[in-house]
Amino acid sequence: MMNENENTQDQELNQFEENVENTAAEADDLNQKLAESNDRYTRLVAEFDNYKKRTSKEKLELMQSAGKDVIVKLLPVMDDFDRALGHMKDISDGDAIKQGVELVNNKFRKTMEQLGVKEMDVLGKPFDAEYQEAITSIPSPTPDMKDKVIDVIEKGYLLNDSVIRYAKVVVGQ
Amino acid sequence: MMNENENTQDQELNQFEENVENTAAEADDLNQKLAESNDRYTRLVAEFDNYKKRTSKEKLELMQSAGKDVIVKLLPVMDDFDRALGHMKDISDGDAIKQGVELVNNKFRKTMEQLGVKEMDVLGKPFDAEYQEAITSIPSPTPDMKDKVIDVIEKGYLLNDSVIRYAKVVVGQ
């Protein structure tokens, strides 16, 4: 009986020893995984920080370069102005001067159009508060002009189909 | 003897049991910490992703709005053109027309200046490849004009002190 009892205890002891070893190995494994996970987190935090810094620098450059693109496209208009003003010195014929001005104006408009700028076409159209600002209203000259745009005080403009300036209009009552 | 032996074994067994429990508790603790660390990592990845998405959207908007700022500042120049062209229709006096053109030109230049655009002042200055592009060179009319800018074919421009267009110049030999 004593031997059997001792044997059972030995077996239990072995079993416990094994369990302790397994659990210790598991703990080692977990410790390593935890260190890895923490390390991975720390690296991601650093990466995120770098990304944020780089991004804010990029944003600044982007803002400057986007404005720059528009400005560079307008330099030829300045050239045209210079040319027109140069020619104007030598001529006094009103019509010739007018022609020169119209050339510069056309170049300027075309450049603005290429940049996505579009003049609103509102005269005679029904008043639309989404695109127009009514400065005043006057009695409609004809009944069909009621609630329509009778005059444009300041032109409205769209940039790539969104309003950059409301048209300031006079509406018929 | 048997009792003593059994006692020792019992003690050892208790010790082992305690160890197993401790190590199991440690493993539980580690498992929890690992889950937390992984969770924290996953949340940071999501945050980073959102940030990237938001940023690229912001960049696009920024690019559009930076160009927009420049364009909006140019709308009054378009208004001036409209006014000048409107007046021009009714007058034929060359000088009056010239005055109108100069007004528009001045408004345009001033607007460009406010946007940070500056015309390079190069005529008669020593040739500088950092700002100028030599289109051709001609014999210097006077000895002191050697290696200096004799003529400007196309004006050079700076935007906030960095070159946006090189001046195209003729240099004295």
Short mmCIF file of N, CA and C in Angstrom, two decimals, chain A residues 3-163:
data_model
loop_
_atom_site.label_atom_id
_atom_site.label_comp_id
_atom_site.label_asym_id
_atom_site.label_seq_id
_atom_site.Cartn_x
_atom_site.Cartn_y
_atom_site.Cartn_z
N ASN A 3 3.90 1.58 -1.05
CA ASN A 3 4.56 1.75 -2.36
C ASN A 3 3.63 2.35 -3.41
N GLU A 4 2.42 1.83 -3.36
CA GLU A 4 1.44 2.34 -4.34
C GLU A 4 1.17 3.84 -4.13
N ASN A 5 1.00 4.15 -2.83
CA ASN A 5 0.75 5.55 -2.47
C ASN A 5 1.91 6.45 -2.93
N GLU A 6 3.14 5.98 -2.65
CA GLU A 6 4.33 6.75 -3.06
C GLU A 6 4.38 6.91 -4.58
N ASN A 7 4.05 5.81 -5.26
CA ASN A 7 4.06 5.84 -6.74
C ASN A 7 3.10 6.90 -7.27
N THR A 8 1.90 6.91 -6.69
CA THR A 8 0.90 7.87 -7.13
C THR A 8 1.40 9.29 -6.89
N GLN A 9 1.98 9.49 -5.70
CA GLN A 9 2.50 10.83 -5.39
C GLN A 9 3.60 11.25 -6.36
N ASP A 10 4.48 10.29 -6.68
CA ASP A 10 5.55 10.57 -7.65
C ASP A 10 4.97 10.99 -9.00
N GLN A 11 3.97 10.22 -9.40
CA GLN A 11 3.34 10.53 -10.70
C GLN A 11 2.74 11.95 -10.68
N GLU A 12 2.02 12.23 -9.55
CA GLU A 12 1.42 13.55 -9.43
C GLU A 12 2.48 14.64 -9.49
N LEU A 13 3.57 14.37 -8.75
CA LEU A 13 4.69 15.32 -8.72
C LEU A 13 5.25 15.57 -10.11
N ASN A 14 5.45 14.46 -10.84
CA ASN A 14 5.95 14.58 -12.22
C ASN A 14 5.01 15.42 -13.08
N GLN A 15 3.72 15.11 -12.88
CA GLN A 15 2.71 15.82 -13.66
C GLN A 15 2.76 17.33 -13.36
N PHE A 16 2.86 17.64 -12.04
CA PHE A 16 2.95 19.04 -11.64
C PHE A 16 4.19 19.70 -12.23
N GLU A 17 5.32 18.96 -12.11
CA GLU A 17 6.57 19.52 -12.64
C GLU A 17 6.42 19.86 -14.12
N GLU A 18 5.80 18.94 -14.82
CA GLU A 18 5.59 19.15 -16.26
C GLU A 18 4.72 20.38 -16.50
N ASN A 19 3.64 20.46 -15.69
CA ASN A 19 2.75 21.61 -15.83
C ASN A 19 3.49 22.92 -15.60
N VAL A 20 4.29 22.93 -14.50
CA VAL A 20 5.05 24.14 -14.21
C VAL A 20 5.94 24.51 -15.38
N GLU A 21 6.62 23.50 -15.93
CA GLU A 21 7.51 23.75 -17.07
C GLU A 21 6.73 24.29 -18.27
N ASN A 22 5.59 23.65 -18.56
CA ASN A 22 4.78 24.10 -19.70
C ASN A 22 4.31 25.54 -19.50
N THR A 23 3.80 25.78 -18.29
CA THR A 23 3.28 27.11 -18.05
C THR A 23 4.39 28.15 -18.10
N ALA A 24 5.57 27.78 -17.59
CA ALA A 24 6.71 28.69 -17.65
C ALA A 24 7.09 28.97 -19.11
N ALA A 25 7.07 27.89 -19.92
CA ALA A 25 7.39 28.06 -21.34
C ALA A 25 6.37 28.96 -22.02
N GLU A 26 5.11 28.74 -21.62
CA GLU A 26 4.03 29.57 -22.17
C GLU A 26 4.25 31.04 -21.79
N ALA A 27 4.64 31.24 -20.52
CA ALA A 27 4.88 32.61 -20.04
C ALA A 27 6.03 33.25 -20.82
N ASP A 28 7.10 32.45 -21.04
CA ASP A 28 8.23 32.97 -21.84
C ASP A 28 7.75 33.40 -23.23
N ASP A 29 6.99 32.51 -23.83
CA ASP A 29 6.45 32.75 -25.15
C ASP A 29 5.60 34.03 -25.17
N LEU A 30 4.74 34.15 -24.15
CA LEU A 30 3.87 35.33 -24.08
C LEU A 30 4.68 36.60 -23.87
N ASN A 31 5.70 36.49 -22.99
CA ASN A 31 6.56 37.65 -22.76
C ASN A 31 7.20 38.13 -24.06
N GLN A 32 7.63 37.15 -24.85
CA GLN A 32 8.27 37.50 -26.11
C GLN A 32 7.26 38.16 -27.06
N LYS A 33 6.07 37.54 -27.13
CA LYS A 33 5.03 38.10 -28.01
C LYS A 33 4.64 39.50 -27.57
N LEU A 34 4.57 39.70 -26.25
CA LEU A 34 4.20 41.01 -25.71
C LEU A 34 5.27 42.04 -26.09
N ALA A 35 6.53 41.65 -25.94
CA ALA A 35 7.62 42.55 -26.31
C ALA A 35 7.53 42.90 -27.79
N GLU A 36 7.24 41.87 -28.60
CA GLU A 36 7.12 42.10 -30.05
C GLU A 36 5.97 43.05 -30.36
N SER A 37 4.84 42.79 -29.70
CA SER A 37 3.67 43.61 -29.95
C SER A 37 3.92 45.05 -29.54
N ASN A 38 4.55 45.24 -28.37
CA ASN A 38 4.86 46.60 -27.90
C ASN A 38 5.84 47.28 -28.85
N ASP A 39 6.80 46.50 -29.32
CA ASP A 39 7.80 47.03 -30.24
C ASP A 39 7.14 47.47 -31.56
N ARG A 40 6.26 46.61 -32.05
CA ARG A 40 5.53 46.89 -33.28
C ARG A 40 4.72 48.18 -33.12
N TYR A 41 4.10 48.32 -31.94
CA TYR A 41 3.30 49.51 -31.65
C TYR A 41 4.17 50.77 -31.66
N THR A 42 5.32 50.65 -30.96
CA THR A 42 6.24 51.80 -30.87
C THR A 42 6.71 52.23 -32.26
N ARG A 43 7.01 51.22 -33.10
CA ARG A 43 7.47 51.55 -34.45
C ARG A 43 6.37 52.23 -35.26
N LEU A 44 5.12 51.75 -35.08
CA LEU A 44 4.00 52.35 -35.80
C LEU A 44 3.77 53.79 -35.34
N VAL A 45 3.91 54.04 -34.04
CA VAL A 45 3.78 55.40 -33.51
C VAL A 45 4.80 56.31 -34.18
N ALA A 46 6.04 55.84 -34.28
CA ALA A 46 7.11 56.62 -34.91
C ALA A 46 6.79 56.88 -36.38
N GLU A 47 6.31 55.81 -37.05
CA GLU A 47 5.97 55.94 -38.48
C GLU A 47 4.85 56.96 -38.67
N PHE A 48 3.85 56.86 -37.79
CA PHE A 48 2.70 57.77 -37.84
C PHE A 48 3.18 59.21 -37.65
N ASP A 49 4.05 59.42 -36.66
CA ASP A 49 4.61 60.75 -36.40
C ASP A 49 5.33 61.31 -37.61
N ASN A 50 6.17 60.47 -38.20
CA ASN A 50 6.91 60.89 -39.40
C ASN A 50 5.95 61.26 -40.52
N TYR A 51 4.92 60.42 -40.67
CA TYR A 51 3.94 60.66 -41.72
C TYR A 51 3.26 62.01 -41.52
N LYS A 52 2.90 62.29 -40.24
CA LYS A 52 2.25 63.56 -39.94
C LYS A 52 3.15 64.74 -40.28
N LYS A 53 4.42 64.64 -39.89
CA LYS A 53 5.37 65.71 -40.17
C LYS A 53 5.53 65.91 -41.67
N ARG A 54 5.74 64.79 -42.39
CA ARG A 54 5.93 64.86 -43.83
C ARG A 54 4.71 65.48 -44.49
N THR A 55 3.53 65.04 -44.03
CA THR A 55 2.28 65.51 -44.61
C THR A 55 2.10 67.01 -44.46
N SER A 56 2.41 67.53 -43.26
CA SER A 56 2.19 68.97 -43.07
C SER A 56 3.18 69.77 -43.91
N LYS A 57 4.36 69.21 -44.13
CA LYS A 57 5.34 69.86 -45.01
C LYS A 57 4.82 69.82 -46.46
N GLU A 58 4.31 68.64 -46.84
CA GLU A 58 3.77 68.48 -48.20
C GLU A 58 2.61 69.43 -48.46
N LYS A 59 1.75 69.56 -47.44
CA LYS A 59 0.59 70.43 -47.58
C LYS A 59 1.03 71.87 -47.89
N LEU A 60 2.03 72.32 -47.16
CA LEU A 60 2.54 73.67 -47.36
C LEU A 60 3.09 73.84 -48.78
N GLU A 61 3.89 72.85 -49.21
CA GLU A 61 4.46 72.91 -50.55
C GLU A 61 3.37 72.88 -51.62
N LEU A 62 2.38 72.03 -51.35
CA LEU A 62 1.28 71.85 -52.28
C LEU A 62 0.52 73.16 -52.47
N MET A 63 0.27 73.83 -51.32
CA MET A 63 -0.46 75.08 -51.36
C MET A 63 0.31 76.11 -52.19
N GLN A 64 1.62 76.15 -51.95
CA GLN A 64 2.44 77.11 -52.70
C GLN A 64 2.49 76.75 -54.18
N SER A 65 2.61 75.45 -54.48
CA SER A 65 2.78 75.07 -55.88
C SER A 65 1.46 75.19 -56.65
N ALA A 66 0.34 74.95 -55.98
CA ALA A 66 -0.95 75.08 -56.66
C ALA A 66 -1.18 76.54 -57.06
N GLY A 67 -0.87 77.47 -56.14
CA GLY A 67 -0.97 78.88 -56.48
C GLY A 67 0.01 79.22 -57.58
N LYS A 68 1.19 78.61 -57.50
CA LYS A 68 2.24 78.87 -58.48
C LYS A 68 1.80 78.47 -59.89
N ASP A 69 1.16 77.30 -60.01
CA ASP A 69 0.69 76.82 -61.32
C ASP A 69 -0.20 77.85 -61.99
N VAL A 70 -1.13 78.40 -61.20
CA VAL A 70 -2.06 79.40 -61.74
C VAL A 70 -1.28 80.64 -62.19
N ILE A 71 -0.38 81.08 -61.33
CA ILE A 71 0.39 82.29 -61.61
C ILE A 71 1.26 82.13 -62.86
N VAL A 72 1.91 80.97 -62.97
CA VAL A 72 2.77 80.73 -64.14
C VAL A 72 1.96 80.81 -65.43
N LYS A 73 0.73 80.30 -65.37
CA LYS A 73 -0.13 80.35 -66.56
C LYS A 73 -0.52 81.78 -66.93
N LEU A 74 -0.44 82.68 -65.95
CA LEU A 74 -0.83 84.07 -66.22
C LEU A 74 0.33 84.93 -66.72
N LEU A 75 1.55 84.42 -66.65
CA LEU A 75 2.70 85.22 -67.11
C LEU A 75 2.57 85.63 -68.58
N PRO A 76 2.11 84.74 -69.47
CA PRO A 76 1.94 85.16 -70.87
C PRO A 76 0.96 86.33 -71.02
N VAL A 77 -0.02 86.42 -70.12
CA VAL A 77 -0.95 87.56 -70.18
C VAL A 77 -0.19 88.85 -69.85
N MET A 78 0.71 88.75 -68.87
CA MET A 78 1.53 89.92 -68.55
C MET A 78 2.41 90.30 -69.75
N ASP A 79 2.94 89.29 -70.43
CA ASP A 79 3.73 89.56 -71.64
C ASP A 79 2.91 90.29 -72.68
N ASP A 80 1.67 89.82 -72.87
CA ASP A 80 0.79 90.44 -73.86
C ASP A 80 0.51 91.89 -73.50
N PHE A 81 0.30 92.13 -72.21
CA PHE A 81 0.09 93.50 -71.74
C PHE A 81 1.31 94.35 -72.10
N ASP A 82 2.49 93.82 -71.80
CA ASP A 82 3.72 94.56 -72.11
C ASP A 82 3.80 94.91 -73.59
N ARG A 83 3.51 93.91 -74.40
CA ARG A 83 3.57 94.12 -75.85
C ARG A 83 2.55 95.18 -76.28
N ALA A 84 1.32 95.04 -75.79
CA ALA A 84 0.26 95.99 -76.17
C ALA A 84 0.62 97.40 -75.73
N LEU A 85 1.12 97.53 -74.50
CA LEU A 85 1.49 98.86 -74.00
C LEU A 85 2.66 99.43 -74.79
N GLY A 86 3.59 98.55 -75.20
CA GLY A 86 4.73 98.98 -76.02
C GLY A 86 4.26 99.52 -77.35
N HIS A 87 3.35 98.77 -78.01
CA HIS A 87 2.83 99.21 -79.31
C HIS A 87 2.03 100.50 -79.18
N MET A 88 1.25 100.59 -78.11
CA MET A 88 0.38 101.74 -77.89
C MET A 88 1.12 103.07 -77.90
N LYS A 89 2.37 103.02 -77.42
CA LYS A 89 3.18 104.25 -77.36
C LYS A 89 3.30 104.88 -78.74
N ASP A 90 3.43 104.02 -79.76
CA ASP A 90 3.74 104.53 -81.10
C ASP A 90 2.51 104.84 -81.94
N ILE A 91 1.33 104.45 -81.44
CA ILE A 91 0.13 104.69 -82.25
C ILE A 91 -0.86 105.58 -81.51
N SER A 92 -1.68 106.28 -82.29
CA SER A 92 -2.69 107.12 -81.64
C SER A 92 -4.09 106.78 -82.16
N ASP A 93 -4.13 105.87 -83.15
CA ASP A 93 -5.42 105.48 -83.72
C ASP A 93 -6.23 104.66 -82.71
N GLY A 94 -7.38 105.22 -82.34
CA GLY A 94 -8.22 104.59 -81.33
C GLY A 94 -8.55 103.14 -81.64
N ASP A 95 -8.95 102.86 -82.90
CA ASP A 95 -9.37 101.50 -83.25
C ASP A 95 -8.23 100.50 -83.12
N ALA A 96 -7.01 100.91 -83.51
CA ALA A 96 -5.85 100.02 -83.41
C ALA A 96 -5.57 99.69 -81.94
N ILE A 97 -5.71 100.72 -81.12
CA ILE A 97 -5.48 100.50 -79.68
C ILE A 97 -6.53 99.54 -79.12
N LYS A 98 -7.78 99.79 -79.52
CA LYS A 98 -8.87 98.91 -79.06
C LYS A 98 -8.59 97.46 -79.43
N GLN A 99 -8.12 97.26 -80.65
CA GLN A 99 -7.81 95.89 -81.10
C GLN A 99 -6.78 95.24 -80.18
N GLY A 100 -5.75 96.03 -79.86
CA GLY A 100 -4.69 95.52 -78.96
C GLY A 100 -5.26 95.11 -77.61
N VAL A 101 -6.12 95.98 -77.08
CA VAL A 101 -6.73 95.70 -75.76
C VAL A 101 -7.56 94.43 -75.83
N GLU A 102 -8.31 94.29 -76.91
CA GLU A 102 -9.16 93.10 -77.05
C GLU A 102 -8.34 91.81 -77.13
N LEU A 103 -7.17 91.91 -77.78
CA LEU A 103 -6.28 90.74 -77.85
C LEU A 103 -5.82 90.32 -76.45
N VAL A 104 -5.41 91.32 -75.66
CA VAL A 104 -4.96 91.02 -74.29
C VAL A 104 -6.11 90.44 -73.48
N ASN A 105 -7.27 91.08 -73.61
CA ASN A 105 -8.45 90.62 -72.89
C ASN A 105 -8.78 89.17 -73.26
N ASN A 106 -8.74 88.87 -74.55
CA ASN A 106 -9.05 87.51 -75.00
C ASN A 106 -8.07 86.49 -74.41
N LYS A 107 -6.78 86.84 -74.43
CA LYS A 107 -5.77 85.93 -73.88
C LYS A 107 -6.03 85.69 -72.40
N PHE A 108 -6.35 86.77 -71.69
CA PHE A 108 -6.62 86.68 -70.26
C PHE A 108 -7.84 85.78 -69.99
N ARG A 109 -8.93 86.01 -70.71
CA ARG A 109 -10.16 85.21 -70.54
C ARG A 109 -9.90 83.74 -70.83
N LYS A 110 -9.18 83.50 -71.93
CA LYS A 110 -8.91 82.12 -72.35
C LYS A 110 -8.09 81.41 -71.27
N THR A 111 -7.11 82.13 -70.73
CA THR A 111 -6.27 81.55 -69.67
C THR A 111 -7.11 81.20 -68.45
N MET A 112 -7.98 82.13 -68.07
CA MET A 112 -8.85 81.89 -66.92
C MET A 112 -9.78 80.70 -67.19
N GLU A 113 -10.29 80.62 -68.41
CA GLU A 113 -11.16 79.49 -68.79
C GLU A 113 -10.41 78.17 -68.66
N GLN A 114 -9.16 78.17 -69.13
CA GLN A 114 -8.35 76.95 -69.06
C GLN A 114 -8.10 76.55 -67.61
N LEU A 115 -8.12 77.53 -66.73
CA LEU A 115 -7.93 77.25 -65.30
C LEU A 115 -9.24 76.77 -64.65
N GLY A 116 -10.31 76.72 -65.44
CA GLY A 116 -11.59 76.20 -64.92
C GLY A 116 -12.58 77.28 -64.55
N VAL A 117 -12.25 78.54 -64.86
CA VAL A 117 -13.13 79.65 -64.51
C VAL A 117 -14.21 79.82 -65.58
N LYS A 118 -15.44 79.97 -65.15
CA LYS A 118 -16.54 80.15 -66.10
C LYS A 118 -17.44 81.28 -65.63
N GLU A 119 -17.76 82.17 -66.58
CA GLU A 119 -18.65 83.28 -66.24
C GLU A 119 -20.08 82.75 -66.19
N MET A 120 -20.84 83.20 -65.19
CA MET A 120 -22.24 82.77 -65.10
C MET A 120 -23.06 83.50 -66.15
N ASP A 121 -24.00 82.78 -66.70
CA ASP A 121 -24.91 83.37 -67.69
C ASP A 121 -26.26 83.53 -67.01
N VAL A 122 -26.52 84.75 -66.50
CA VAL A 122 -27.72 84.92 -65.65
C VAL A 122 -28.73 85.92 -66.18
N LEU A 123 -28.31 86.81 -67.07
CA LEU A 123 -29.20 87.88 -67.54
C LEU A 123 -30.45 87.30 -68.21
N GLY A 124 -31.62 87.72 -67.71
CA GLY A 124 -32.88 87.25 -68.29
C GLY A 124 -33.32 85.90 -67.74
N LYS A 125 -32.46 85.27 -66.92
CA LYS A 125 -32.81 83.95 -66.34
C LYS A 125 -33.56 84.14 -65.02
N PRO A 126 -34.31 83.12 -64.60
CA PRO A 126 -35.02 83.23 -63.32
C PRO A 126 -34.00 83.40 -62.18
N PHE A 127 -34.37 84.22 -61.19
CA PHE A 127 -33.47 84.45 -60.06
C PHE A 127 -33.22 83.12 -59.33
N ASP A 128 -31.96 82.85 -59.02
CA ASP A 128 -31.57 81.60 -58.36
C ASP A 128 -30.57 81.93 -57.25
N ALA A 129 -31.05 81.85 -55.99
CA ALA A 129 -30.24 82.26 -54.84
C ALA A 129 -29.00 81.39 -54.67
N GLU A 130 -28.96 80.26 -55.35
CA GLU A 130 -27.80 79.39 -55.23
C GLU A 130 -26.58 79.97 -55.96
N TYR A 131 -26.87 80.81 -56.96
CA TYR A 131 -25.79 81.39 -57.76
C TYR A 131 -25.76 82.91 -57.73
N GLN A 132 -26.88 83.50 -57.32
CA GLN A 132 -27.02 84.95 -57.43
C GLN A 132 -27.37 85.58 -56.09
N GLU A 133 -26.95 86.84 -55.98
CA GLU A 133 -27.31 87.62 -54.81
C GLU A 133 -28.11 88.81 -55.33
N ALA A 134 -29.34 88.96 -54.83
CA ALA A 134 -30.19 90.06 -55.30
C ALA A 134 -29.80 91.33 -54.56
N ILE A 135 -29.29 92.32 -55.29
CA ILE A 135 -28.87 93.58 -54.67
C ILE A 135 -30.10 94.45 -54.44
N THR A 136 -30.96 94.42 -55.44
CA THR A 136 -32.21 95.18 -55.32
C THR A 136 -33.22 94.60 -56.30
N SER A 137 -34.45 95.05 -56.18
CA SER A 137 -35.45 94.61 -57.17
C SER A 137 -36.17 95.85 -57.67
N ILE A 138 -36.49 95.82 -58.92
CA ILE A 138 -37.20 96.97 -59.53
C ILE A 138 -38.45 96.45 -60.23
N PRO A 139 -39.42 97.34 -60.44
CA PRO A 139 -40.62 96.89 -61.15
C PRO A 139 -40.25 96.28 -62.49
N SER A 140 -40.81 95.14 -62.77
CA SER A 140 -40.50 94.43 -64.00
C SER A 140 -40.98 95.22 -65.21
N PRO A 141 -40.11 95.43 -66.21
CA PRO A 141 -40.53 96.21 -67.40
C PRO A 141 -41.62 95.49 -68.19
N THR A 142 -41.56 94.17 -68.23
CA THR A 142 -42.62 93.38 -68.88
C THR A 142 -43.03 92.28 -67.90
N PRO A 143 -44.26 91.82 -68.00
CA PRO A 143 -44.73 90.82 -67.02
C PRO A 143 -43.87 89.55 -66.99
N ASP A 144 -43.32 89.17 -68.15
CA ASP A 144 -42.54 87.93 -68.18
C ASP A 144 -41.17 88.05 -67.51
N MET A 145 -40.77 89.29 -67.15
CA MET A 145 -39.48 89.45 -66.47
C MET A 145 -39.63 89.40 -64.94
N LYS A 146 -40.83 89.13 -64.47
CA LYS A 146 -41.06 89.03 -63.03
C LYS A 146 -40.21 87.88 -62.46
N ASP A 147 -39.50 88.18 -61.34
CA ASP A 147 -38.61 87.21 -60.68
C ASP A 147 -37.45 86.76 -61.57
N LYS A 148 -37.17 87.55 -62.61
CA LYS A 148 -36.02 87.23 -63.46
C LYS A 148 -34.94 88.29 -63.29
N VAL A 149 -33.72 87.94 -63.71
CA VAL A 149 -32.58 88.86 -63.59
C VAL A 149 -32.67 89.93 -64.68
N ILE A 150 -32.86 91.20 -64.25
CA ILE A 150 -33.01 92.31 -65.18
C ILE A 150 -31.66 92.95 -65.48
N ASP A 151 -30.78 92.97 -64.48
CA ASP A 151 -29.46 93.58 -64.69
C ASP A 151 -28.42 92.86 -63.83
N VAL A 152 -27.17 92.86 -64.31
CA VAL A 152 -26.07 92.24 -63.55
C VAL A 152 -25.14 93.36 -63.09
N ILE A 153 -25.05 93.58 -61.79
CA ILE A 153 -24.20 94.63 -61.23
C ILE A 153 -22.75 94.15 -61.18
N GLU A 154 -22.57 92.90 -60.79
CA GLU A 154 -21.23 92.30 -60.77
C GLU A 154 -21.38 90.86 -61.26
N LYS A 155 -20.53 90.49 -62.23
CA LYS A 155 -20.62 89.15 -62.80
C LYS A 155 -20.32 88.07 -61.77
N GLY A 156 -21.01 86.95 -61.91
CA GLY A 156 -20.72 85.81 -61.05
C GLY A 156 -19.79 84.85 -61.76
N TYR A 157 -18.98 84.11 -60.99
CA TYR A 157 -18.04 83.17 -61.61
C TYR A 157 -18.06 81.81 -60.93
N LEU A 158 -17.87 80.78 -61.75
CA LEU A 158 -17.74 79.41 -61.27
C LEU A 158 -16.30 78.95 -61.48
N LEU A 159 -15.81 78.17 -60.56
CA LEU A 159 -14.52 77.50 -60.77
C LEU A 159 -14.78 76.01 -60.71
N ASN A 160 -14.57 75.33 -61.83
CA ASN A 160 -14.89 73.90 -61.92
C ASN A 160 -16.30 73.62 -61.37
N ASP A 161 -17.22 74.42 -61.80
CA ASP A 161 -18.65 74.27 -61.49
C ASP A 161 -19.05 74.58 -60.05
N SER A 162 -18.13 75.10 -59.24
CA SER A 162 -18.61 75.58 -57.94
C SER A 162 -18.42 77.10 -57.87
N VAL A 163 -19.34 77.75 -57.17
CA VAL A 163 -19.37 79.21 -57.14
C VAL A 163 -18.13 79.78 -56.45
#
